[in-house]
Short mmCIF file of C-alpha atoms and ligand atoms in Angstrom, two decimals:
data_model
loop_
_atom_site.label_atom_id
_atom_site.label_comp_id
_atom_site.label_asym_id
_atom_site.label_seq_id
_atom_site.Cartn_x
_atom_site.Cartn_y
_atom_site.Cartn_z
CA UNK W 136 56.21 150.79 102.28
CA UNK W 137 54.54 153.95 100.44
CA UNK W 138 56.13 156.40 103.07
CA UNK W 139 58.05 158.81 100.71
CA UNK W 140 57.61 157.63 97.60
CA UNK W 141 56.41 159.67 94.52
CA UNK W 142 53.66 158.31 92.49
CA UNK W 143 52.35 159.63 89.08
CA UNK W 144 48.89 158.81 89.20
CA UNK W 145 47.10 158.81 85.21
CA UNK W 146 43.56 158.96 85.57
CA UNK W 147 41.57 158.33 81.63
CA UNK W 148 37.74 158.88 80.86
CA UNK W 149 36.09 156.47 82.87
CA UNK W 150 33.40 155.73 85.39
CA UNK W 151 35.47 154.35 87.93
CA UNK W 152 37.33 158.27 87.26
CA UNK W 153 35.74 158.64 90.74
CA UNK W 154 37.19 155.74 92.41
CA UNK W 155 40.62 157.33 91.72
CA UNK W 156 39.62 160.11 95.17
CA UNK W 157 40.05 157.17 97.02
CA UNK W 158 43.00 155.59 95.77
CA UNK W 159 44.75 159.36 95.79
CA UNK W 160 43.28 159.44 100.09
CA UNK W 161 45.17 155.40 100.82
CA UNK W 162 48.11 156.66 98.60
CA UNK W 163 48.71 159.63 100.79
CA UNK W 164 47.58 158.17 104.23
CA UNK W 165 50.38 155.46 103.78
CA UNK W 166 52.64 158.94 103.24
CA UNK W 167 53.10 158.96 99.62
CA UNK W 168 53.34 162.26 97.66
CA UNK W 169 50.55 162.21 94.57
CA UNK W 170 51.20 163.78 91.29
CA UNK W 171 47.98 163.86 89.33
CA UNK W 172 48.22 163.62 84.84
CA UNK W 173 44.66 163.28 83.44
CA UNK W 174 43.33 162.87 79.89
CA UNK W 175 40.99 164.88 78.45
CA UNK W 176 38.44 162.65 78.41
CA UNK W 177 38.90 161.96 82.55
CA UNK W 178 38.03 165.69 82.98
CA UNK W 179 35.14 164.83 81.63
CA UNK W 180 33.92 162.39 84.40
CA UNK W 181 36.54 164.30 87.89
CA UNK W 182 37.22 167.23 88.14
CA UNK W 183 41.08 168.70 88.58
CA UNK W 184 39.52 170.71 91.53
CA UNK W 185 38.54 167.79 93.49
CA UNK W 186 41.86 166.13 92.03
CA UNK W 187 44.27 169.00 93.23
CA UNK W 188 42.16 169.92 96.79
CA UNK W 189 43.23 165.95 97.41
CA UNK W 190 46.94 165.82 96.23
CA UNK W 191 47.75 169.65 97.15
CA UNK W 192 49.00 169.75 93.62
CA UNK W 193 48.07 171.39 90.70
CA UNK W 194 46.80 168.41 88.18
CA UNK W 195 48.67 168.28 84.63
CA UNK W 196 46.61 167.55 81.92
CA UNK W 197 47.77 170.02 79.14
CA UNK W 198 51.60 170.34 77.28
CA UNK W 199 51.26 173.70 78.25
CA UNK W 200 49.94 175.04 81.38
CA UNK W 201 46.75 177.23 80.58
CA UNK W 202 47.72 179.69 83.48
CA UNK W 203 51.05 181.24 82.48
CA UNK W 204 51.45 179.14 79.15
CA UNK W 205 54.99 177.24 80.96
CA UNK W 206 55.66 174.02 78.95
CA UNK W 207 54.70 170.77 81.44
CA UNK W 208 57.67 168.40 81.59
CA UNK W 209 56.73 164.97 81.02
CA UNK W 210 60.20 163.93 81.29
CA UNK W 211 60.76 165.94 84.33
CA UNK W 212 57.85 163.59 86.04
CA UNK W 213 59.40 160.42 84.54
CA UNK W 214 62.58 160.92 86.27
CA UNK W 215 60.56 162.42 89.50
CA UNK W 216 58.33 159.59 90.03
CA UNK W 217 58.91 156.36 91.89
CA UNK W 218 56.02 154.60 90.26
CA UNK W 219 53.12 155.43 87.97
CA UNK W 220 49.95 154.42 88.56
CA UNK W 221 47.39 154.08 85.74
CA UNK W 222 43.90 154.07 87.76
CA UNK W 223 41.50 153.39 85.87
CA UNK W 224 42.95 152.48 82.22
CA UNK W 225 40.82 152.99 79.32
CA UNK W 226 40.90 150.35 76.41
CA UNK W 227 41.87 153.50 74.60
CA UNK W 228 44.66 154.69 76.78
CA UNK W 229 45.51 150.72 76.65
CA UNK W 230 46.16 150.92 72.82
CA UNK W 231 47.89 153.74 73.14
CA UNK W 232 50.44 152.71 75.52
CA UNK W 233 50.82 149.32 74.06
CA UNK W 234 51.56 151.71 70.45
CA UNK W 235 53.08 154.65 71.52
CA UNK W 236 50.42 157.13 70.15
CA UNK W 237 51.56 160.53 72.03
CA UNK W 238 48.70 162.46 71.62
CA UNK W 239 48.32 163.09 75.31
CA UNK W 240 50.74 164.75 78.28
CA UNK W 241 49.52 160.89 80.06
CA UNK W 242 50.87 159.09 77.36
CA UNK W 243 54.09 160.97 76.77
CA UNK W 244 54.59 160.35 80.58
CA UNK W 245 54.03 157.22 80.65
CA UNK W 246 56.92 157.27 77.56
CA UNK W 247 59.24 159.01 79.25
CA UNK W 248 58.63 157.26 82.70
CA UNK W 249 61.71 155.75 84.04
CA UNK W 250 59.87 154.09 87.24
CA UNK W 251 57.77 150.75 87.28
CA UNK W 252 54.18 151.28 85.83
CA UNK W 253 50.96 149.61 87.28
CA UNK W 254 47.89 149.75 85.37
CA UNK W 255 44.53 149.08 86.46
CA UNK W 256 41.87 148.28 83.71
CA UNK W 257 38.44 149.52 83.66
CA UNK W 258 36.04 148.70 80.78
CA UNK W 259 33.08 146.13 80.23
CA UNK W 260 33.82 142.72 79.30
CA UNK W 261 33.11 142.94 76.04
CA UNK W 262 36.05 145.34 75.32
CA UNK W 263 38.07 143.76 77.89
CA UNK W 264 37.57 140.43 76.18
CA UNK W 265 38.41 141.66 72.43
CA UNK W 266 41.16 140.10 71.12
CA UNK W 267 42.54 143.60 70.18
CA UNK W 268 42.80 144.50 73.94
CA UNK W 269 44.60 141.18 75.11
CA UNK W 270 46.68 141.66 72.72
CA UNK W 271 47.40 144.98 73.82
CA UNK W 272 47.86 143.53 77.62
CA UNK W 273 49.96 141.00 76.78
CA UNK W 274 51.84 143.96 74.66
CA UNK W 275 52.10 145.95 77.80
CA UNK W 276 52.69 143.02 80.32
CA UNK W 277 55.87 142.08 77.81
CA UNK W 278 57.20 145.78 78.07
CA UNK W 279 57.36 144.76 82.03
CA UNK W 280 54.40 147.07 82.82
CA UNK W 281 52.50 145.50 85.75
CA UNK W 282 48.99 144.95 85.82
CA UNK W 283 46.30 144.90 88.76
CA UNK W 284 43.02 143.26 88.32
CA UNK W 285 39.57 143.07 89.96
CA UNK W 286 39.52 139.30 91.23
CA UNK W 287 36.97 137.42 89.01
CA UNK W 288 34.13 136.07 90.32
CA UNK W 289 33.13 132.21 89.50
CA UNK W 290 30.81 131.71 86.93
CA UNK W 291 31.46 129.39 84.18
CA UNK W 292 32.32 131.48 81.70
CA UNK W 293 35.74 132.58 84.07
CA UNK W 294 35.55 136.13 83.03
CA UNK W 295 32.98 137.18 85.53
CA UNK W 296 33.70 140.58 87.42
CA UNK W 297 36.90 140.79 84.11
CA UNK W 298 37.28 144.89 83.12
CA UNK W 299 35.97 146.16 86.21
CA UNK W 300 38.71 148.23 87.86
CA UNK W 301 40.04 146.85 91.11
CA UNK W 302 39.14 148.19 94.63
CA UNK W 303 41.06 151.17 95.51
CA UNK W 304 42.17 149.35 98.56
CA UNK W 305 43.30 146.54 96.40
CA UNK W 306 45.45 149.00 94.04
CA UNK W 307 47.14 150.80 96.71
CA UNK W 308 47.54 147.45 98.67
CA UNK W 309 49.51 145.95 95.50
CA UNK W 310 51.84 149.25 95.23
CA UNK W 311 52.50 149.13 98.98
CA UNK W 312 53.74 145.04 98.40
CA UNK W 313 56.11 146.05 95.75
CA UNK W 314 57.83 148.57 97.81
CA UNK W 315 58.32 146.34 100.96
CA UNK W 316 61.53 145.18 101.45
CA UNK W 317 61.90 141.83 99.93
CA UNK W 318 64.67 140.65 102.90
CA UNK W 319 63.04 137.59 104.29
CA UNK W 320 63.61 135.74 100.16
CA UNK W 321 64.35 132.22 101.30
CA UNK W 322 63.43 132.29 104.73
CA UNK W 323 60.91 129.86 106.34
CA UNK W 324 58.76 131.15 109.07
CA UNK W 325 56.46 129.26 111.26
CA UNK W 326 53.93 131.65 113.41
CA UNK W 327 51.64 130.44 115.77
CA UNK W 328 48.55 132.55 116.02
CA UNK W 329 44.80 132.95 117.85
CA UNK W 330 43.37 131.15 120.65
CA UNK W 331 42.86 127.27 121.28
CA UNK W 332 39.75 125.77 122.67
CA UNK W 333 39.81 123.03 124.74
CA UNK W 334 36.62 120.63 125.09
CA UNK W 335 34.84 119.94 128.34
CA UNK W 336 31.84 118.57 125.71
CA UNK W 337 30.50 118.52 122.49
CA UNK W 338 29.36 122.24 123.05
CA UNK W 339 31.66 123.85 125.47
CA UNK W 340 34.98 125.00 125.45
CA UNK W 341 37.60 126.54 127.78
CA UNK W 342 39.06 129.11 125.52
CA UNK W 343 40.10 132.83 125.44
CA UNK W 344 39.82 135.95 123.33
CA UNK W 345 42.46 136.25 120.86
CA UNK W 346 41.42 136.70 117.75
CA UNK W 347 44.11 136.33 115.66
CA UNK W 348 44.46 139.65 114.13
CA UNK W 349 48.58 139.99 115.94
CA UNK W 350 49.34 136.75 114.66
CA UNK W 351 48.03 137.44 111.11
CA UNK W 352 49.15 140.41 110.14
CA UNK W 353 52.71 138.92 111.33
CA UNK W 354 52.72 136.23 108.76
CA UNK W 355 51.39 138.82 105.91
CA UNK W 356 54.52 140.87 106.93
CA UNK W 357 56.65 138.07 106.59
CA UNK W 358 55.06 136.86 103.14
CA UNK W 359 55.22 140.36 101.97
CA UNK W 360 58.72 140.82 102.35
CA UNK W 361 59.53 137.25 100.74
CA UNK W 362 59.45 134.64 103.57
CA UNK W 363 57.70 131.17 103.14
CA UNK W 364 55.20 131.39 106.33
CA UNK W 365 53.60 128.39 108.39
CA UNK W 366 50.94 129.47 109.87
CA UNK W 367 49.18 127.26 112.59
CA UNK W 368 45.86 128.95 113.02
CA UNK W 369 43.91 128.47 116.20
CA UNK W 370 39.78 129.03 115.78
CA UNK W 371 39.63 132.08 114.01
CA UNK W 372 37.59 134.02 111.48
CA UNK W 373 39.95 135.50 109.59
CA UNK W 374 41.38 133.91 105.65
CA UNK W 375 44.97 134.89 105.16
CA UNK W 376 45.26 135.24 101.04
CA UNK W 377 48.87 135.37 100.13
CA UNK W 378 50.36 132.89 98.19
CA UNK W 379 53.51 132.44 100.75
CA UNK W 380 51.44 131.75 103.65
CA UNK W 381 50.58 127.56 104.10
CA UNK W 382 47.77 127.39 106.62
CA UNK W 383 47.46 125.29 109.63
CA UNK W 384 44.28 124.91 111.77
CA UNK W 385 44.22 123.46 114.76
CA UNK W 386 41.81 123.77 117.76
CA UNK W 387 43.77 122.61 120.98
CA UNK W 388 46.94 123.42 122.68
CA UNK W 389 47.92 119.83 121.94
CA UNK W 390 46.71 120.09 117.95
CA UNK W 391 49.39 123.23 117.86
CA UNK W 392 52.10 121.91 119.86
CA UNK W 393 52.00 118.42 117.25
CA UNK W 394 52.14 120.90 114.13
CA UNK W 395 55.00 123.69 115.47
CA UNK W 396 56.63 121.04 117.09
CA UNK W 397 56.44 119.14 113.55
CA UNK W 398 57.68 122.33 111.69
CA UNK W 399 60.15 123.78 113.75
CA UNK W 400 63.17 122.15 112.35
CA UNK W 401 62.73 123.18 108.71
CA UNK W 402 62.21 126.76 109.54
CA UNK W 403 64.69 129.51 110.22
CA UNK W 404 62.30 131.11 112.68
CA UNK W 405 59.35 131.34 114.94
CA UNK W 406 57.18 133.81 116.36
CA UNK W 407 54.67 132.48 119.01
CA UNK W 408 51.66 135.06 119.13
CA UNK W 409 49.23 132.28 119.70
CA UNK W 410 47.49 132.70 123.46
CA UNK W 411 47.73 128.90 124.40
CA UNK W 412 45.44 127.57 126.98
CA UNK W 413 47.69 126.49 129.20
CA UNK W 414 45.45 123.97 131.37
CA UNK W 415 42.80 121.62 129.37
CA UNK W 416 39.60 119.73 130.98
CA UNK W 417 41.36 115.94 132.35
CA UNK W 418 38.40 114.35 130.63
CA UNK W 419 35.97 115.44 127.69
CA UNK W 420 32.35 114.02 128.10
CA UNK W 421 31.14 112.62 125.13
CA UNK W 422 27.34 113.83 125.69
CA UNK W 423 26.57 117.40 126.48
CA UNK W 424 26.71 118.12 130.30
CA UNK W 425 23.12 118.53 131.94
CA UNK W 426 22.82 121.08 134.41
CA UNK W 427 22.36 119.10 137.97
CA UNK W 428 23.00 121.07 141.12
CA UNK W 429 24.12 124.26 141.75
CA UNK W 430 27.82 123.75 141.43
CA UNK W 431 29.64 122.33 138.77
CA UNK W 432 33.91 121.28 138.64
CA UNK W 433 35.54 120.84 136.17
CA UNK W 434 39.31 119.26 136.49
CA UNK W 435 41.74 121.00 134.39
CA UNK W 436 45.28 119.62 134.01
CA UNK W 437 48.36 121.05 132.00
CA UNK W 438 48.89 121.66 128.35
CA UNK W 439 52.47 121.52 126.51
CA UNK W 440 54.08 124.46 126.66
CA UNK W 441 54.74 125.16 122.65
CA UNK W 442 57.04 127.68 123.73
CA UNK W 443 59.30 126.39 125.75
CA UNK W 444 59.91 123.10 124.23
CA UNK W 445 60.65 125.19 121.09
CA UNK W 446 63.37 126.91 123.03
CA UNK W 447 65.00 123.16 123.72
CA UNK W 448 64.82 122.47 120.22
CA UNK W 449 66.64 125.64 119.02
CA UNK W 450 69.35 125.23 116.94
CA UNK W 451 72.28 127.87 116.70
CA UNK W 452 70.65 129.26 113.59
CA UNK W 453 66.95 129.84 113.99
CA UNK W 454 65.70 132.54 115.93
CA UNK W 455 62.57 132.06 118.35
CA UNK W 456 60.44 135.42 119.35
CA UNK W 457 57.78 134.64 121.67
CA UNK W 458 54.59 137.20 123.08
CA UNK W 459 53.88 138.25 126.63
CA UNK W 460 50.17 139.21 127.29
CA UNK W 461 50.52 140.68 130.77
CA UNK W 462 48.09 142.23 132.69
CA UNK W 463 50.84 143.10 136.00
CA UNK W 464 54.44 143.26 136.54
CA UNK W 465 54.69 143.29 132.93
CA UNK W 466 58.48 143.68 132.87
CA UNK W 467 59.64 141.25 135.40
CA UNK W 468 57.32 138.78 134.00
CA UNK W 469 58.15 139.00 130.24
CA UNK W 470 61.97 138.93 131.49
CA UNK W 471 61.14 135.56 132.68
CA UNK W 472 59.74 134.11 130.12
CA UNK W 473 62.37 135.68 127.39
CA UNK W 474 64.75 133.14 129.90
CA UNK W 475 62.97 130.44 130.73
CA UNK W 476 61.45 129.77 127.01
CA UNK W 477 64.92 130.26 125.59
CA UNK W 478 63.35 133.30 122.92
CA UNK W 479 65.95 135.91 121.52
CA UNK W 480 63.34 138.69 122.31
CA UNK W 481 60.14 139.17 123.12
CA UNK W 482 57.18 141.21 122.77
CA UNK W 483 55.22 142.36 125.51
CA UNK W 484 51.74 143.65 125.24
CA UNK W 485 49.74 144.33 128.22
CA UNK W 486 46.10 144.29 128.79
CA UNK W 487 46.57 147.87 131.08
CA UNK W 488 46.88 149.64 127.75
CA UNK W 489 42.84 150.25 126.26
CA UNK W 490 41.96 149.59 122.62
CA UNK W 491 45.37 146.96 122.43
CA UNK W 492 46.21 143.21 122.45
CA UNK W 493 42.43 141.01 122.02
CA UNK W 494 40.54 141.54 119.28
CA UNK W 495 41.34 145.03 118.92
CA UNK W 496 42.95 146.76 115.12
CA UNK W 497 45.84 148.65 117.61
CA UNK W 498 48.53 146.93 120.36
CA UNK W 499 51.24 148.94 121.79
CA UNK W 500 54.19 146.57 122.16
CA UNK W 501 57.95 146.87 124.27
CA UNK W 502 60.42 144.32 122.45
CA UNK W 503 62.55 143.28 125.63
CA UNK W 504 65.51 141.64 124.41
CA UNK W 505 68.97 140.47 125.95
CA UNK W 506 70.70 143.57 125.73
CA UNK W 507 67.52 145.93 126.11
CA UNK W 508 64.08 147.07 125.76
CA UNK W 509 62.39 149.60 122.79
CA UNK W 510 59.17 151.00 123.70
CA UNK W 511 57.07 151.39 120.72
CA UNK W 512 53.56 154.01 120.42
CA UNK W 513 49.54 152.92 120.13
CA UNK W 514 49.89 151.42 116.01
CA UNK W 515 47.55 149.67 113.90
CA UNK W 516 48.62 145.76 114.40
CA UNK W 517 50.09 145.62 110.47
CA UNK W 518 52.70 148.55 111.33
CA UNK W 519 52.97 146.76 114.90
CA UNK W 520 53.83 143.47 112.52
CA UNK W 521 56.58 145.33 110.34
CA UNK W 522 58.23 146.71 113.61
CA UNK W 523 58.52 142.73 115.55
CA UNK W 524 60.26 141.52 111.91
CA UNK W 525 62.45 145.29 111.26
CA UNK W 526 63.63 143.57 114.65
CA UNK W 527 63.86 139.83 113.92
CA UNK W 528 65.78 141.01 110.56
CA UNK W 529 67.94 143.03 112.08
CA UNK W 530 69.21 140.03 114.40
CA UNK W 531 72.24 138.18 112.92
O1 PMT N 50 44.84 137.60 118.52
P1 PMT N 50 44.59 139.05 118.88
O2 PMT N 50 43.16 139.32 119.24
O3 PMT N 50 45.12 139.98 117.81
O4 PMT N 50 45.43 139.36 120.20
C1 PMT N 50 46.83 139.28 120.17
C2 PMT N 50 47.41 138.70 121.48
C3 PMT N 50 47.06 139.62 122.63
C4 PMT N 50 46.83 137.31 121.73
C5 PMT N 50 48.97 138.60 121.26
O5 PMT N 50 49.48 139.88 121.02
C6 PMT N 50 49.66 137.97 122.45
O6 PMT N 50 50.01 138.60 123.41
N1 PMT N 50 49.88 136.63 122.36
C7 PMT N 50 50.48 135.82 123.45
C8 PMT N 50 49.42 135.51 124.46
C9 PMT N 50 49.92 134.61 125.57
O7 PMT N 50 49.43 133.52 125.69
O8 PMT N 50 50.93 135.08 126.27
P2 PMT N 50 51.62 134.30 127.52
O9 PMT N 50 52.34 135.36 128.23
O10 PMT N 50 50.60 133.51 128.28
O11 PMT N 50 52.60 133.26 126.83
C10 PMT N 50 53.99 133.50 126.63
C11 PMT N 50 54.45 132.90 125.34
O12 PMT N 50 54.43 131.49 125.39
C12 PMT N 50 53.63 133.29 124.12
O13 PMT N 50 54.50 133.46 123.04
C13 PMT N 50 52.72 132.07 123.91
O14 PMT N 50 52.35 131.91 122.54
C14 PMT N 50 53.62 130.95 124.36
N2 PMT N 50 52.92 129.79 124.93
C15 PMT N 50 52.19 129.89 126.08
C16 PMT N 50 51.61 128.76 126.62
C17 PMT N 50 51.75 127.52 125.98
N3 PMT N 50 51.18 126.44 126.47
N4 PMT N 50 52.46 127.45 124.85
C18 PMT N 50 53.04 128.55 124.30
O15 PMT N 50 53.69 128.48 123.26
#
């Protein structure tokens, strides 16, 4: 949730200086406005050129500005910004902060800054590890200035990858999470997501080609903004990483229905973006099937319908949201299902759209509901994700 917000972004004489171009290019292409300060010593590895031709602002790095000698308000940009961003943070800069030494327009902004301060190291491990750094962290961290950190690798010695700066995509990631909303505090949320196989042998599979991207940017959404997510995983690829999210996988229809059915009366909602098989082999050979003849049947019968016996379940206070993956009459049939499976809305996505719904980084979703339908553009799947719950938490 960067859109509109105004971030000071102090940049200090390092060699990740460079990374700080592409933390300035996510900042801005998630629509927040960048305000540049630099130390003299960052000049010395970025340029303000570069800085400015990226921000469309002029870069502060002087008390005075050397063009028309105008005195540069540090206290003006503490009240201005919504956040400042320390990318990448000296060990210098570090005791400075942690000490107050003002000897810099970055360090008298980040004195006079009124908004929450992040501050992403960069050093080698030996200065990172000195005691007179931690201490200056742990000086920093108990002044409520938050820190972001490369993730360490594993070696034994648990400070592997320590003092490195952070990925851009990381940093502006981490900003982004403390600006979401924080609505769904309290909430449980159980999401089914990606495809099930169902056995014919100990090789084969009937199956389908979801591959959970919908369903997992969904529960990320929810985590972000607070919720306590259940996530019951079909065969996928992909690792969901935040804390809030408790993983479930499961192969089959059957394996899914046993662990939403399971779940579904502690939560306070569900959102069923799992494509279920919906018809399974009667009878799974237990050695591979040879190929004899030139025909081949293979008996399906039906699965549980997750969905619908969700929908009996209901009580007056959860909320069930359910998917439509429609490749004709995509209204009429999503209206049916929103009845028949008892959801309070649902999304329809429809294979006629290109670039949407499998395995693609896009949908383009309607949300059909019992009093209407919203049409929503072509998105990338995580804004798609923040529109379905805007919806689910504006439901009473
Ligand atoms: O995973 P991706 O590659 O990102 O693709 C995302 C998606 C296209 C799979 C997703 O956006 C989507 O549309 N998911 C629902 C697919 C589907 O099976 O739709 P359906 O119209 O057949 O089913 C209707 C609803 O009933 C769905 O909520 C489905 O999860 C649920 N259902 C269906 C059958 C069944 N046996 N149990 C169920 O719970």
């Amino acid at each position: 949730m960067l859109r509109g917000k105004k971030i000071v972004l102090g940049i200090t004489g390092s060699i990740a200086a460079y990374k700080a171009c592409l933390i300035i290019r996510g900042l801005i292409k998630a629509g927040a406005e960048v305000q540049v300060v630099i130390t003299p010593a960052g000049k010395e590895f970025i340029t303000p050129i570069t800085l400015s031709a990226l921000t469309h602002k002029p870069v502060i790095s002087e008390f005075f500005s050397q063009r028309d000698g105008t005195w540069n308000s540090h206290v003006d940009l503490g009240l201005w910004a919504d956040a400042m961003l320390i990318a990448p943070c000296t060990a210098s800069t570090l005791g400075k902060m942690a000490n107050g030494v003002a000897d810099n327009m970055l360090i008298t902004t980040y004195l006079s800054m009124k908004a929450p301060v992040f501050i992403a190291p960069a050093m080698d491990l030996d200065m990172y590890a000195h005691p007179s750094t931690q201490a200056n962290m742990e000086r920093l961290a108990s002044f409520g200035n938050h820190f972001i950190e490369a993730e360490s690798g594993f070696l034994a010695s648990g400070l592997e990858g320590k003092g490195r700066m952070a990925e851009p995509e990381h940093i502006v990631a981490a900003l982004d999470e403390f600006f979401e909303p924080k609505d769904l505090v309290g909430k449980n949320i159980l999401l089914t997501a990606g495809p099930t196989y169902e056995k014919i042998d100990p090789v084969r599979f009937v199956g389908n080609y979801s591959s959970g991207k919908m369903g997992f940017a969904l529960a990320e959404e929810c985590a972000r903004r607070g919720a306590d997510v259940t996530l019951v995983a079909g065969p996928v690829s992909l690792k969901s990483s935040h804390p809030r999210i408790h993983r479930v996988n499961v192969e089959s229809a059957q394996e899914m229905y046993n662990a939403a059915v399971n779940a579904f009366p502690q939560m306070d909602a569900a959102i069923l973006c799992a494509a279920v098989a919906d018809f399974r082999p009667e009878s799974v050979a237990e050695e591979k099937i040879k190929r004899v003849g030139q025909t081949m049947d293979i008996h399906l019968v039906p699965n549980p319908d997750i969905a619908a016996e969700l929908g009996m379940m209901k009580r007056s206070n959860q909320k069930l949201v359910g998917f439509a993956l429609e490749t004709n009459d995509e209204e009429q049939n999503a209206q049916n299902k929103l009845e028949k499976k008892n959801f309070d809305f649902i999304v329809l996505n429809s294979l006629r759209n290109e670039g949407t719904c499998f395995k693609s980084d896009e949908n383009q979703i309607s949300i059909i509901s019992h009093t209407g339908r919203k049409d929503y553009e072509k998105k990338p799947k995580n804004e798609v994700a923040r529109d379905i719950i805007d919806e689910l938490a504006s439901m009473k």
